[in-house]
Amino acid sequence: MTDILPRHPDLGTEASPALLPAGLRDLLPPDAESEALGVEALMSVFASHGYERVKPPLLEFEDSLLSGSGAAVAEQTFRLMDPDTHRMMGLRPDMTPQVARIAATRLVNSPRPLRLSYTGACVQLHGGSLSSDRQVSQAGIELIGLDSPEADAEMVAVGAEALAVLGVPRVSFDLTLPPLAPALIEEAGLPLADRAPLLRALDRKDAADVTRYGGRLAQILTDLLLSAGPAARALDVLRAASLSPAARALTDRLEATVAAIEARAPGLRLTVDPIEFRGWRYHTGICVTVYSAGRHEELGRGGRYLSGGNEPACGLTLRTEALLRAAPARAARPRLLLPWQADADVARRLRAEGFATVASLSPVADDAGEARRLGCTHLLRDGAAALL
Amino acid sequence: MTDILPRHPDLGTEASPALLPAGLRDLLPPDAESEALGVEALMSVFASHGYERVKPPLLEFEDSLLSGSGAAVAEQTFRLMDPDTHRMMGLRPDMTPQVARIAATRLVNSPRPLRLSYTGACVQLHGGSLSSDRQVSQAGIELIGLDSPEADAEMVAVGAEALAVLGVPRVSFDLTLPPLAPALIEEAGLPLADRAPLLRALDRKDAADVTRYGGRLAQILTDLLLSAGPAARALDVLRAASLSPAARALTDRLEATVAAIEARAPGLRLTVDPIEFRGWRYHTGICVTVYSAGRHEELGRGGRYLSGGNEPACGLTLRTEALLRAAPARAARPRLLLPWQADADVARRLRAEGFATVASLSPVADDAGEARRLGCTHLLRDGAAALL
């Protein structure tokens, strides 16, 4: 199951502005099949760990789609009026809130922890800063009803196994603690006028401005900023830092989660960026971003949040188009021309052997020429596959 | 690959009006996985016959989505404004016009015949007469650039093979000739006032009203109406009928297509309803509806149409939710509880053997009770899978 996805370097930049709106694109052969096979390989790994698949609809009433964890993505949501009820519906920008809704309603009586998986297309009003894509396909898992380092670790371990099956090279999981910086700032009682420039400075990772606006947090925030990197080193810095009890509880949990991940997925490349907080929306605890080393594009992200009824939950959502770009190329199915009125049993046998058989639908003078014209690699000749 | 899809009789009637708009639904375990595995089984059959997968976006500018063959579904299309360009976009109600667009633009230089496959969700403004579903998942094939009985036959034969792989029982393909009745009426020069009631009578298959409004076509239309049934008998009636050259050309083509289907898919259950014309939209020649005998629901439909630039094309589109309801149940993956800190290598081996392993994320007193609580069929005990 390795080598599912082809490398296709221009996939992200190819566009036909005259034909399609910005950020919406056609996947053509062979990319569309590669993406689909890659998604099914991911979903199969998720299923093998007991994650059961759900398929919510593309559209929902906006009050259910955008309630709870969905509120964070409201401004990225296309709205439509339901002509039957005249209520507003939203085109989903993210599937996690839908899965949380299912867990809190139709599966509310299913035993916990509830393990669910999902895949499908989402649409956002605008492209992001890293990619112009407005339609993004997701494949993910959610673990609902448990708040523990072991639950966080299962997300990372199952995600890492899925990426290994696709053959994505040098995967790294970057752990962050989005509530930490806001908690420190809140507790320190910094002047309100300094908070916005300080958050911007942290966002830009600008140590000089962190010092300027950080007040009595200047030293600790600078230490945390500089601690970002391999997990062991970052945890050393956190351990040495002088933190309030609330902040210490957050970093203790991070340390326990790192230990649980190392037990469940030994050797996985783990980094920690304790002060990073931007881009996290409905998350309430440890978060994770997935990269393939040397590539800027995020392959996915996840973290801890509250599902319906404030039930603890964590999840990991992979971006399937990004995986398609990061994974190695896959050998194409050999393509074989069947001459006009070729033997049906022979053709069936060749398909079972893995050939795509392309039937000639009328006699042609030169079967080999026809096979080349149609992009075939093989021709049926004397009852057997002949390489062209 | 048989027995992919479970029977789930209440799938079509289950709904949560308080949660979701009418015609939109959640697929839950185990249906969502069954549907997905069934779709990939279909797509694999299509690929094995040389159909290459494309994936158009969910949204397009309405002038491309609804041009050409798409115009027929304009009134079923949700519209949205693109906030960037202020141009109107449509949420696709059907994928065939998108595939036709791709064939006529980005793949215009690909060799013909062009064989493309696709799958994805479509959304319609209103449910149909047979089903309230507004989100319908499609999986289909299009054969572009060829107008011949053999091309028509390939759609039917490949579709029949795909349905056989899913184990759908007693599949029948019902061939229709939507241009025939309008051509006869136009040629006969019937009074304009009689045409609408005559078309309605044909639509209702009301022989008495066909006689009343049919004028000099009364006899031939009644004969054609009564000819509907097994292909051989219907073709006998058509052969004996006195038809204009234009109508005769249509029925000759139907006869050649039936012969081509019987050569390509011997033993397939074929019926012909030559006078049926309702429900066909952009189709210009022979059309086909797929049923599983004893069920009213259509499993799919297809036919001949003109792709971009009036290129001849034919296709077949299957409805994947309907297939899920028609196909036999699939054996579920056995589910095995791993006790807390179970051996990782043993767990990996069990997953490779086909188990879904559910990890205990903390110690529990009674592993067997926990396994039952979580819906597991097996428990890891003494390094092996023990049936509960």
PDB file of N, CA, C and O in Angstrom, chain A residues 14 21 26-27 32 35-36 40 47-50 53-55 57-58 80 82 101 106 111-112 115 134-135 137 335 351 356-359 373, chain B residues 14 21 26-27 32 35-36 40 47-50 53-55 57-58 80 82 89 101 106 111-112 115 134-135 137 335 351 356-359 373:
ATOM      1  N   GLU A  14      -1.562  25.131 -11.231  1.00  0.00           N
ATOM      2  CA  GLU A  14      -2.335  25.053 -12.456  1.00  0.00           C
ATOM      3  C   GLU A  14      -3.726  25.635 -12.213  1.00  0.00           C
ATOM      4  O   GLU A  14      -4.363  25.345 -11.222  1.00  0.00           O
ATOM      5  N   PRO A  21     -13.883  29.418 -11.100  1.00  0.00           N
ATOM      6  CA  PRO A  21     -13.590  30.455 -10.107  1.00  0.00           C
ATOM      7  C   PRO A  21     -12.239  30.174  -9.440  1.00  0.00           C
ATOM      8  O   PRO A  21     -11.817  29.016  -9.339  1.00  0.00           O
ATOM      9  N   ASP A  26     -10.240  21.473 -11.484  1.00  0.00           N
ATOM     10  CA  ASP A  26     -10.466  20.095 -11.914  1.00  0.00           C
ATOM     11  C   ASP A  26      -9.241  19.271 -11.586  1.00  0.00           C
ATOM     12  O   ASP A  26      -8.116  19.683 -11.897  1.00  0.00           O
ATOM     13  N   LEU A  27      -9.426  18.104 -10.997  1.00  0.00           N
ATOM     14  CA  LEU A  27      -8.345  17.120 -10.964  1.00  0.00           C
ATOM     15  C   LEU A  27      -8.516  16.243 -12.204  1.00  0.00           C
ATOM     16  O   LEU A  27      -9.594  15.710 -12.452  1.00  0.00           O
ATOM     17  N   ALA A  32      -6.706  12.507 -10.265  1.00  0.00           N
ATOM     18  CA  ALA A  32      -7.980  12.264  -9.576  1.00  0.00           C
ATOM     19  C   ALA A  32      -8.022  10.845  -9.019  1.00  0.00           C
ATOM     20  O   ALA A  32      -8.481  10.622  -7.893  1.00  0.00           O
ATOM     21  N   GLU A  35      -5.566  10.589  -5.993  1.00  0.00           N
ATOM     22  CA  GLU A  35      -6.105  11.165  -4.769  1.00  0.00           C
ATOM     23  C   GLU A  35      -7.129  10.223  -4.151  1.00  0.00           C
ATOM     24  O   GLU A  35      -7.125   9.979  -2.945  1.00  0.00           O
ATOM     25  N   ALA A  36      -8.009   9.670  -4.982  1.00  0.00           N
ATOM     26  CA  ALA A  36      -9.067   8.810  -4.448  1.00  0.00           C
ATOM     27  C   ALA A  36      -8.482   7.548  -3.819  1.00  0.00           C
ATOM     28  O   ALA A  36      -8.909   7.118  -2.746  1.00  0.00           O
ATOM     29  N   GLU A  40      -8.735   6.431   0.135  1.00  0.00           N
ATOM     30  CA  GLU A  40      -9.238   5.147   0.620  1.00  0.00           C
ATOM     31  C   GLU A  40      -8.173   4.408   1.424  1.00  0.00           C
ATOM     32  O   GLU A  40      -8.496   3.691   2.374  1.00  0.00           O
ATOM     33  N   ALA A  47     -10.043   2.892   9.726  1.00  0.00           N
ATOM     34  CA  ALA A  47     -10.991   1.809  10.056  1.00  0.00           C
ATOM     35  C   ALA A  47     -10.287   0.692  10.813  1.00  0.00           C
ATOM     36  O   ALA A  47     -10.875   0.073  11.707  1.00  0.00           O
ATOM     37  N   SER A  48      -9.021   0.439  10.475  1.00  0.00           N
ATOM     38  CA  SER A  48      -8.306  -0.667  11.132  1.00  0.00           C
ATOM     39  C   SER A  48      -8.039  -0.351  12.601  1.00  0.00           C
ATOM     40  O   SER A  48      -7.737  -1.259  13.377  1.00  0.00           O
ATOM     41  N   HIS A  49      -8.132   0.909  12.986  1.00  0.00           N
ATOM     42  CA  HIS A  49      -7.989   1.281  14.395  1.00  0.00           C
ATOM     43  C   HIS A  49      -9.356   1.521  15.048  1.00  0.00           C
ATOM     44  O   HIS A  49      -9.429   2.165  16.100  1.00  0.00           O
ATOM     45  N   GLY A  50     -10.418   1.042  14.414  1.00  0.00           N
ATOM     46  CA  GLY A  50     -11.733   1.106  15.032  1.00  0.00           C
ATOM     47  C   GLY A  50     -12.494   2.392  14.787  1.00  0.00           C
ATOM     48  O   GLY A  50     -13.540   2.610  15.401  1.00  0.00           O
ATOM     49  N   ARG A  53     -16.828   5.090   9.958  1.00  0.00           N
ATOM     50  CA  ARG A  53     -17.024   6.175   9.019  1.00  0.00           C
ATOM     51  C   ARG A  53     -18.427   6.766   9.108  1.00  0.00           C
ATOM     52  O   ARG A  53     -19.404   6.031   9.202  1.00  0.00           O
ATOM     53  N   VAL A  54     -18.502   8.097   9.058  1.00  0.00           N
ATOM     54  CA  VAL A  54     -19.770   8.806   8.901  1.00  0.00           C
ATOM     55  C   VAL A  54     -19.656   9.705   7.673  1.00  0.00           C
ATOM     56  O   VAL A  54     -18.561  10.056   7.242  1.00  0.00           O
ATOM     57  N   LYS A  55     -20.822  10.036   7.099  1.00  0.00           N
ATOM     58  CA  LYS A  55     -20.842  10.903   5.923  1.00  0.00           C
ATOM     59  C   LYS A  55     -21.949  11.930   6.099  1.00  0.00           C
ATOM     60  O   LYS A  55     -23.093  11.677   5.748  1.00  0.00           O
ATOM     61  N   PRO A  57     -23.953  15.551   5.278  1.00  0.00           N
ATOM     62  CA  PRO A  57     -24.246  16.169   3.981  1.00  0.00           C
ATOM     63  C   PRO A  57     -23.383  17.405   3.722  1.00  0.00           C
ATOM     64  O   PRO A  57     -22.807  17.980   4.645  1.00  0.00           O
ATOM     65  N   LEU A  58     -23.333  17.822   2.461  1.00  0.00           N
ATOM     66  CA  LEU A  58     -22.569  19.022   2.086  1.00  0.00           C
ATOM     67  C   LEU A  58     -23.163  20.286   2.676  1.00  0.00           C
ATOM     68  O   LEU A  58     -22.456  21.246   2.954  1.00  0.00           O
ATOM     69  N   LEU A  80     -26.789  29.734   1.706  1.00  0.00           N
ATOM     70  CA  LEU A  80     -27.804  29.522   0.684  1.00  0.00           C
ATOM     71  C   LEU A  80     -29.145  29.472   1.386  1.00  0.00           C
ATOM     72  O   LEU A  80     -29.243  28.987   2.506  1.00  0.00           O
ATOM     73  N   ASP A  82     -32.729  27.734   1.844  1.00  0.00           N
ATOM     74  CA  ASP A  82     -33.488  26.525   1.530  1.00  0.00           C
ATOM     75  C   ASP A  82     -34.825  26.964   0.935  1.00  0.00           C
ATOM     76  O   ASP A  82     -35.616  27.623   1.617  1.00  0.00           O
ATOM     77  N   ARG A 101     -21.521  17.317  15.745  1.00  0.00           N
ATOM     78  CA  ARG A 101     -22.992  17.323  15.806  1.00  0.00           C
ATOM     79  C   ARG A 101     -23.548  15.897  15.802  1.00  0.00           C
ATOM     80  O   ARG A 101     -24.428  15.548  16.598  1.00  0.00           O
ATOM     81  N   ARG A 106     -27.280  12.043  16.927  1.00  0.00           N
ATOM     82  CA  ARG A 106     -27.702  10.708  16.508  1.00  0.00           C
ATOM     83  C   ARG A 106     -26.880   9.612  17.167  1.00  0.00           C
ATOM     84  O   ARG A 106     -27.347   8.495  17.299  1.00  0.00           O
ATOM     85  N   PRO A 111     -21.511   4.112  22.827  1.00  0.00           N
ATOM     86  CA  PRO A 111     -20.539   4.091  23.925  1.00  0.00           C
ATOM     87  C   PRO A 111     -19.344   4.997  23.656  1.00  0.00           C
ATOM     88  O   PRO A 111     -18.930   5.185  22.515  1.00  0.00           O
ATOM     89  N   ARG A 112     -18.806   5.544  24.725  1.00  0.00           N
ATOM     90  CA  ARG A 112     -17.623   6.402  24.668  1.00  0.00           C
ATOM     91  C   ARG A 112     -16.414   5.630  25.133  1.00  0.00           C
ATOM     92  O   ARG A 112     -16.572   4.783  26.007  1.00  0.00           O
ATOM     93  N   ARG A 115     -15.213   6.645  18.305  1.00  0.00           N
ATOM     94  CA  ARG A 115     -14.179   6.862  17.283  1.00  0.00           C
ATOM     95  C   ARG A 115     -14.856   6.963  15.924  1.00  0.00           C
ATOM     96  O   ARG A 115     -15.450   5.985  15.458  1.00  0.00           O
ATOM     97  N   ARG A 134     -10.085  26.973  -2.549  1.00  0.00           N
ATOM     98  CA  ARG A 134     -11.318  27.199  -1.802  1.00  0.00           C
ATOM     99  C   ARG A 134     -12.080  25.901  -1.587  1.00  0.00           C
ATOM    100  O   ARG A 134     -12.884  25.803  -0.673  1.00  0.00           O
ATOM    101  N   GLN A 135     -11.873  24.917  -2.443  1.00  0.00           N
ATOM    102  CA  GLN A 135     -12.431  23.588  -2.161  1.00  0.00           C
ATOM    103  C   GLN A 135     -11.302  22.721  -1.643  1.00  0.00           C
ATOM    104  O   GLN A 135     -10.285  22.544  -2.320  1.00  0.00           O
ATOM    105  N   SER A 137     -10.409  19.017   0.211  1.00  0.00           N
ATOM    106  CA  SER A 137     -10.910  17.710   0.632  1.00  0.00           C
ATOM    107  C   SER A 137     -10.233  17.305   1.919  1.00  0.00           C
ATOM    108  O   SER A 137      -9.011  17.428   2.049  1.00  0.00           O
ATOM    109  N   ARG A 335      -1.969  -0.009 -19.599  1.00  0.00           N
ATOM    110  CA  ARG A 335      -3.161   0.233 -20.416  1.00  0.00           C
ATOM    111  C   ARG A 335      -2.998  -0.571 -21.707  1.00  0.00           C
ATOM    112  O   ARG A 335      -2.017  -0.392 -22.428  1.00  0.00           O
ATOM    113  N   ARG A 351      -7.774  -7.958 -17.266  1.00  0.00           N
ATOM    114  CA  ARG A 351      -8.233  -6.985 -16.252  1.00  0.00           C
ATOM    115  C   ARG A 351      -7.966  -7.506 -14.856  1.00  0.00           C
ATOM    116  O   ARG A 351      -7.538  -6.773 -13.970  1.00  0.00           O
ATOM    117  N   ALA A 356      -5.709  -2.103 -17.488  1.00  0.00           N
ATOM    118  CA  ALA A 356      -6.893  -1.416 -17.984  1.00  0.00           C
ATOM    119  C   ALA A 356      -7.010  -1.809 -19.446  1.00  0.00           C
ATOM    120  O   ALA A 356      -6.084  -1.560 -20.231  1.00  0.00           O
ATOM    121  N   THR A 357      -8.111  -2.456 -19.807  1.00  0.00           N
ATOM    122  CA  THR A 357      -8.283  -2.848 -21.208  1.00  0.00           C
ATOM    123  C   THR A 357      -9.140  -1.806 -21.909  1.00  0.00           C
ATOM    124  O   THR A 357     -10.199  -1.418 -21.419  1.00  0.00           O
ATOM    125  N   VAL A 358      -8.663  -1.337 -23.063  1.00  0.00           N
ATOM    126  CA  VAL A 358      -9.353  -0.328 -23.851  1.00  0.00           C
ATOM    127  C   VAL A 358      -9.860  -1.026 -25.105  1.00  0.00           C
ATOM    128  O   VAL A 358      -9.063  -1.472 -25.937  1.00  0.00           O
ATOM    129  N   ALA A 359     -11.179  -1.156 -25.230  1.00  0.00           N
ATOM    130  CA  ALA A 359     -11.742  -1.919 -26.344  1.00  0.00           C
ATOM    131  C   ALA A 359     -11.787  -1.065 -27.605  1.00  0.00           C
ATOM    132  O   ALA A 359     -12.260   0.065 -27.582  1.00  0.00           O
ATOM    133  N   ARG A 373      -1.818   5.686 -30.364  1.00  0.00           N
ATOM    134  CA  ARG A 373      -2.644   6.894 -30.434  1.00  0.00           C
ATOM    135  C   ARG A 373      -3.483   7.068 -29.166  1.00  0.00           C
ATOM    136  O   ARG A 373      -3.667   8.189 -28.679  1.00  0.00           O
TER     137      ARG A 373
ATOM    138  N   GLU B  14     -35.396   7.271   6.788  1.00  0.00           N
ATOM    139  CA  GLU B  14     -34.891   7.849   8.022  1.00  0.00           C
ATOM    140  C   GLU B  14     -34.570   9.328   7.793  1.00  0.00           C
ATOM    141  O   GLU B  14     -33.948   9.691   6.813  1.00  0.00           O
ATOM    142  N   PRO B  21     -31.930  19.823   6.776  1.00  0.00           N
ATOM    143  CA  PRO B  21     -32.961  20.166   5.792  1.00  0.00           C
ATOM    144  C   PRO B  21     -33.480  18.896   5.117  1.00  0.00           C
ATOM    145  O   PRO B  21     -32.769  17.894   5.014  1.00  0.00           O
ATOM    146  N   ASP B  26     -27.410  12.313   7.107  1.00  0.00           N
ATOM    147  CA  ASP B  26     -26.137  11.738   7.534  1.00  0.00           C
ATOM    148  C   ASP B  26     -26.140  10.253   7.202  1.00  0.00           C
ATOM    149  O   ASP B  26     -27.104   9.551   7.521  1.00  0.00           O
ATOM    150  N   LEU B  27     -25.072   9.767   6.621  1.00  0.00           N
ATOM    151  CA  LEU B  27     -24.863   8.315   6.584  1.00  0.00           C
ATOM    152  C   LEU B  27     -24.044   7.958   7.815  1.00  0.00           C
ATOM    153  O   LEU B  27     -22.994   8.548   8.067  1.00  0.00           O
ATOM    154  N   ALA B  32     -21.982   4.366   5.862  1.00  0.00           N
ATOM    155  CA  ALA B  32     -21.068   5.282   5.182  1.00  0.00           C
ATOM    156  C   ALA B  32     -19.870   4.527   4.617  1.00  0.00           C
ATOM    157  O   ALA B  32     -19.434   4.774   3.478  1.00  0.00           O
ATOM    158  N   GLU B  35     -21.051   2.361   1.591  1.00  0.00           N
ATOM    159  CA  GLU B  35     -21.229   3.139   0.370  1.00  0.00           C
ATOM    160  C   GLU B  35     -19.876   3.461  -0.258  1.00  0.00           C
ATOM    161  O   GLU B  35     -19.681   3.321  -1.458  1.00  0.00           O
ATOM    162  N   ALA B  36     -18.928   3.870   0.572  1.00  0.00           N
ATOM    163  CA  ALA B  36     -17.620   4.258   0.037  1.00  0.00           C
ATOM    164  C   ALA B  36     -16.901   3.067  -0.595  1.00  0.00           C
ATOM    165  O   ALA B  36     -16.311   3.186  -1.674  1.00  0.00           O
ATOM    166  N   GLU B  40     -15.839   2.679  -4.552  1.00  0.00           N
ATOM    167  CA  GLU B  40     -14.489   2.372  -5.049  1.00  0.00           C
ATOM    168  C   GLU B  40     -14.478   1.076  -5.862  1.00  0.00           C
ATOM    169  O   GLU B  40     -13.709   0.951  -6.809  1.00  0.00           O
ATOM    170  N   ALA B  47     -12.207   1.806 -14.152  1.00  0.00           N
ATOM    171  CA  ALA B  47     -10.784   1.982 -14.482  1.00  0.00           C
ATOM    172  C   ALA B  47     -10.253   0.780 -15.244  1.00  0.00           C
ATOM    173  O   ALA B  47      -9.412   0.925 -16.148  1.00  0.00           O
ATOM    174  N   SER B  48     -10.743  -0.414 -14.908  1.00  0.00           N
ATOM    175  CA  SER B  48     -10.232  -1.617 -15.573  1.00  0.00           C
ATOM    176  C   SER B  48     -10.644  -1.661 -17.040  1.00  0.00           C
ATOM    177  O   SER B  48     -10.065  -2.411 -17.821  1.00  0.00           O
ATOM    178  N   HIS B  49     -11.640  -0.869 -17.425  1.00  0.00           N
ATOM    179  CA  HIS B  49     -12.032  -0.758 -18.836  1.00  0.00           C
ATOM    180  C   HIS B  49     -11.460   0.509 -19.476  1.00  0.00           C
ATOM    181  O   HIS B  49     -11.964   0.939 -20.511  1.00  0.00           O
ATOM    182  N   GLY B  50     -10.479   1.103 -18.840  1.00  0.00           N
ATOM    183  CA  GLY B  50      -9.785   2.235 -19.457  1.00  0.00           C
ATOM    184  C   GLY B  50     -10.429   3.578 -19.203  1.00  0.00           C
ATOM    185  O   GLY B  50     -10.024   4.576 -19.811  1.00  0.00           O
ATOM    186  N   ARG B  53     -10.194   8.662 -14.356  1.00  0.00           N
ATOM    187  CA  ARG B  53     -10.983   9.430 -13.409  1.00  0.00           C
ATOM    188  C   ARG B  53     -10.694  10.924 -13.495  1.00  0.00           C
ATOM    189  O   ARG B  53      -9.536  11.338 -13.583  1.00  0.00           O
ATOM    190  N   VAL B  54     -11.750  11.725 -13.435  1.00  0.00           N
ATOM    191  CA  VAL B  54     -11.624  13.175 -13.287  1.00  0.00           C
ATOM    192  C   VAL B  54     -12.425  13.590 -12.056  1.00  0.00           C
ATOM    193  O   VAL B  54     -13.338  12.883 -11.627  1.00  0.00           O
ATOM    194  N   LYS B  55     -12.053  14.735 -11.485  1.00  0.00           N
ATOM    195  CA  LYS B  55     -12.754  15.243 -10.298  1.00  0.00           C
ATOM    196  C   LYS B  55     -12.983  16.734 -10.471  1.00  0.00           C
ATOM    197  O   LYS B  55     -12.131  17.547 -10.116  1.00  0.00           O
ATOM    198  N   PRO B  57     -14.835  20.422  -9.642  1.00  0.00           N
ATOM    199  CA  PRO B  57     -15.180  21.012  -8.337  1.00  0.00           C
ATOM    200  C   PRO B  57     -16.686  20.983  -8.066  1.00  0.00           C
ATOM    201  O   PRO B  57     -17.487  20.833  -8.992  1.00  0.00           O
ATOM    202  N   LEU B  58     -17.052  21.178  -6.808  1.00  0.00           N
ATOM    203  CA  LEU B  58     -18.468  21.221  -6.431  1.00  0.00           C
ATOM    204  C   LEU B  58     -19.186  22.435  -7.015  1.00  0.00           C
ATOM    205  O   LEU B  58     -20.379  22.385  -7.284  1.00  0.00           O
ATOM    206  N   LEU B  80     -24.968  30.714  -5.993  1.00  0.00           N
ATOM    207  CA  LEU B  80     -24.201  31.445  -4.975  1.00  0.00           C
ATOM    208  C   LEU B  80     -23.417  32.535  -5.673  1.00  0.00           C
ATOM    209  O   LEU B  80     -22.979  32.354  -6.803  1.00  0.00           O
ATOM    210  N   ASP B  82     -19.966  34.523  -6.147  1.00  0.00           N
ATOM    211  CA  ASP B  82     -18.543  34.477  -5.837  1.00  0.00           C
ATOM    212  C   ASP B  82     -18.143  35.831  -5.248  1.00  0.00           C
ATOM    213  O   ASP B  82     -18.235  36.857  -5.934  1.00  0.00           O
ATOM    214  N   MET B  89     -22.211  31.598  -9.227  1.00  0.00           N
ATOM    215  CA  MET B  89     -21.751  30.223  -9.335  1.00  0.00           C
ATOM    216  C   MET B  89     -22.939  29.301  -9.050  1.00  0.00           C
ATOM    217  O   MET B  89     -23.911  29.704  -8.412  1.00  0.00           O
ATOM    218  N   ARG B 101     -17.695  19.437 -20.098  1.00  0.00           N
ATOM    219  CA  ARG B 101     -16.874  20.653 -20.159  1.00  0.00           C
ATOM    220  C   ARG B 101     -15.390  20.310 -20.171  1.00  0.00           C
ATOM    221  O   ARG B 101     -14.612  20.862 -20.960  1.00  0.00           O
ATOM    222  N   ARG B 106     -10.106  21.233 -21.305  1.00  0.00           N
ATOM    223  CA  ARG B 106      -8.759  20.833 -20.898  1.00  0.00           C
ATOM    224  C   ARG B 106      -8.321  19.545 -21.552  1.00  0.00           C
ATOM    225  O   ARG B 106      -7.125  19.301 -21.688  1.00  0.00           O
ATOM    226  N   PRO B 111      -6.788  12.033 -27.222  1.00  0.00           N
ATOM    227  CA  PRO B 111      -7.315  11.215 -28.330  1.00  0.00           C
ATOM    228  C   PRO B 111      -8.728  10.742 -28.058  1.00  0.00           C
ATOM    229  O   PRO B 111      -9.115  10.513 -26.921  1.00  0.00           O
ATOM    230  N   ARG B 112      -9.506  10.619 -29.138  1.00  0.00           N
ATOM    231  CA  ARG B 112     -10.878  10.120 -29.071  1.00  0.00           C
ATOM    232  C   ARG B 112     -10.922   8.685 -29.550  1.00  0.00           C
ATOM    233  O   ARG B 112     -10.131   8.336 -30.394  1.00  0.00           O
ATOM    234  N   ARG B 115     -12.416   8.236 -22.704  1.00  0.00           N
ATOM    235  CA  ARG B 115     -13.174   7.493 -21.689  1.00  0.00           C
ATOM    236  C   ARG B 115     -12.870   8.106 -20.334  1.00  0.00           C
ATOM    237  O   ARG B 115     -11.735   8.051 -19.856  1.00  0.00           O
ATOM    238  N   ARG B 134     -32.057  15.332  -1.788  1.00  0.00           N
ATOM    239  CA  ARG B 134     -31.549  16.485  -2.534  1.00  0.00           C
ATOM    240  C   ARG B 134     -30.050  16.380  -2.756  1.00  0.00           C
ATOM    241  O   ARG B 134     -29.513  16.997  -3.664  1.00  0.00           O
ATOM    242  N   GLN B 135     -29.349  15.656  -1.898  1.00  0.00           N
ATOM    243  CA  GLN B 135     -27.936  15.369  -2.177  1.00  0.00           C
ATOM    244  C   GLN B 135     -27.864  13.949  -2.704  1.00  0.00           C
ATOM    245  O   GLN B 135     -28.293  13.002  -2.032  1.00  0.00           O
ATOM    246  N   SER B 137     -25.308  11.141  -4.580  1.00  0.00           N
ATOM    247  CA  SER B 137     -23.948  10.826  -5.010  1.00  0.00           C
ATOM    248  C   SER B 137     -23.995  10.034  -6.302  1.00  0.00           C
ATOM    249  O   SER B 137     -24.796   9.111  -6.443  1.00  0.00           O
ATOM    250  N   ARG B 335     -14.256  -6.609  15.171  1.00  0.00           N
ATOM    251  CA  ARG B 335     -13.790  -5.499  15.994  1.00  0.00           C
ATOM    252  C   ARG B 335     -13.226  -6.095  17.283  1.00  0.00           C
ATOM    253  O   ARG B 335     -13.919  -6.812  17.994  1.00  0.00           O
ATOM    254  N   ARG B 351      -4.441  -6.273  12.817  1.00  0.00           N
ATOM    255  CA  ARG B 351      -5.001  -5.343  11.815  1.00  0.00           C
ATOM    256  C   ARG B 351      -4.723  -5.865  10.411  1.00  0.00           C
ATOM    257  O   ARG B 351      -5.581  -5.800   9.530  1.00  0.00           O
ATOM    258  N   ALA B 356     -10.440  -4.695  13.058  1.00  0.00           N
ATOM    259  CA  ALA B 356     -10.346  -3.325  13.555  1.00  0.00           C
ATOM    260  C   ALA B 356      -9.950  -3.454  15.023  1.00  0.00           C
ATOM    261  O   ALA B 356     -10.673  -4.078  15.800  1.00  0.00           O
ATOM    262  N   THR B 357      -8.809  -2.905  15.381  1.00  0.00           N
ATOM    263  CA  THR B 357      -8.372  -2.985  16.778  1.00  0.00           C
ATOM    264  C   THR B 357      -8.750  -1.695  17.487  1.00  0.00           C
ATOM    265  O   THR B 357      -8.466  -0.608  17.005  1.00  0.00           O
ATOM    266  N   VAL B 358      -9.408  -1.837  18.625  1.00  0.00           N
ATOM    267  CA  VAL B 358      -9.849  -0.695  19.424  1.00  0.00           C
ATOM    268  C   VAL B 358      -8.978  -0.684  20.678  1.00  0.00           C
ATOM    269  O   VAL B 358      -9.068  -1.590  21.504  1.00  0.00           O
ATOM    270  N   ALA B 359      -8.137   0.347  20.797  1.00  0.00           N
ATOM    271  CA  ALA B 359      -7.189   0.378  21.912  1.00  0.00           C
ATOM    272  C   ALA B 359      -7.859   0.889  23.175  1.00  0.00           C
ATOM    273  O   ALA B 359      -8.530   1.923  23.154  1.00  0.00           O
ATOM    274  N   ARG B 373     -19.055  -3.588  25.954  1.00  0.00           N
ATOM    275  CA  ARG B 373     -19.589  -2.220  26.040  1.00  0.00           C
ATOM    276  C   ARG B 373     -19.273  -1.437  24.766  1.00  0.00           C
ATOM    277  O   ARG B 373     -20.082  -0.649  24.283  1.00  0.00           O
TER     278      ARG B 373
END
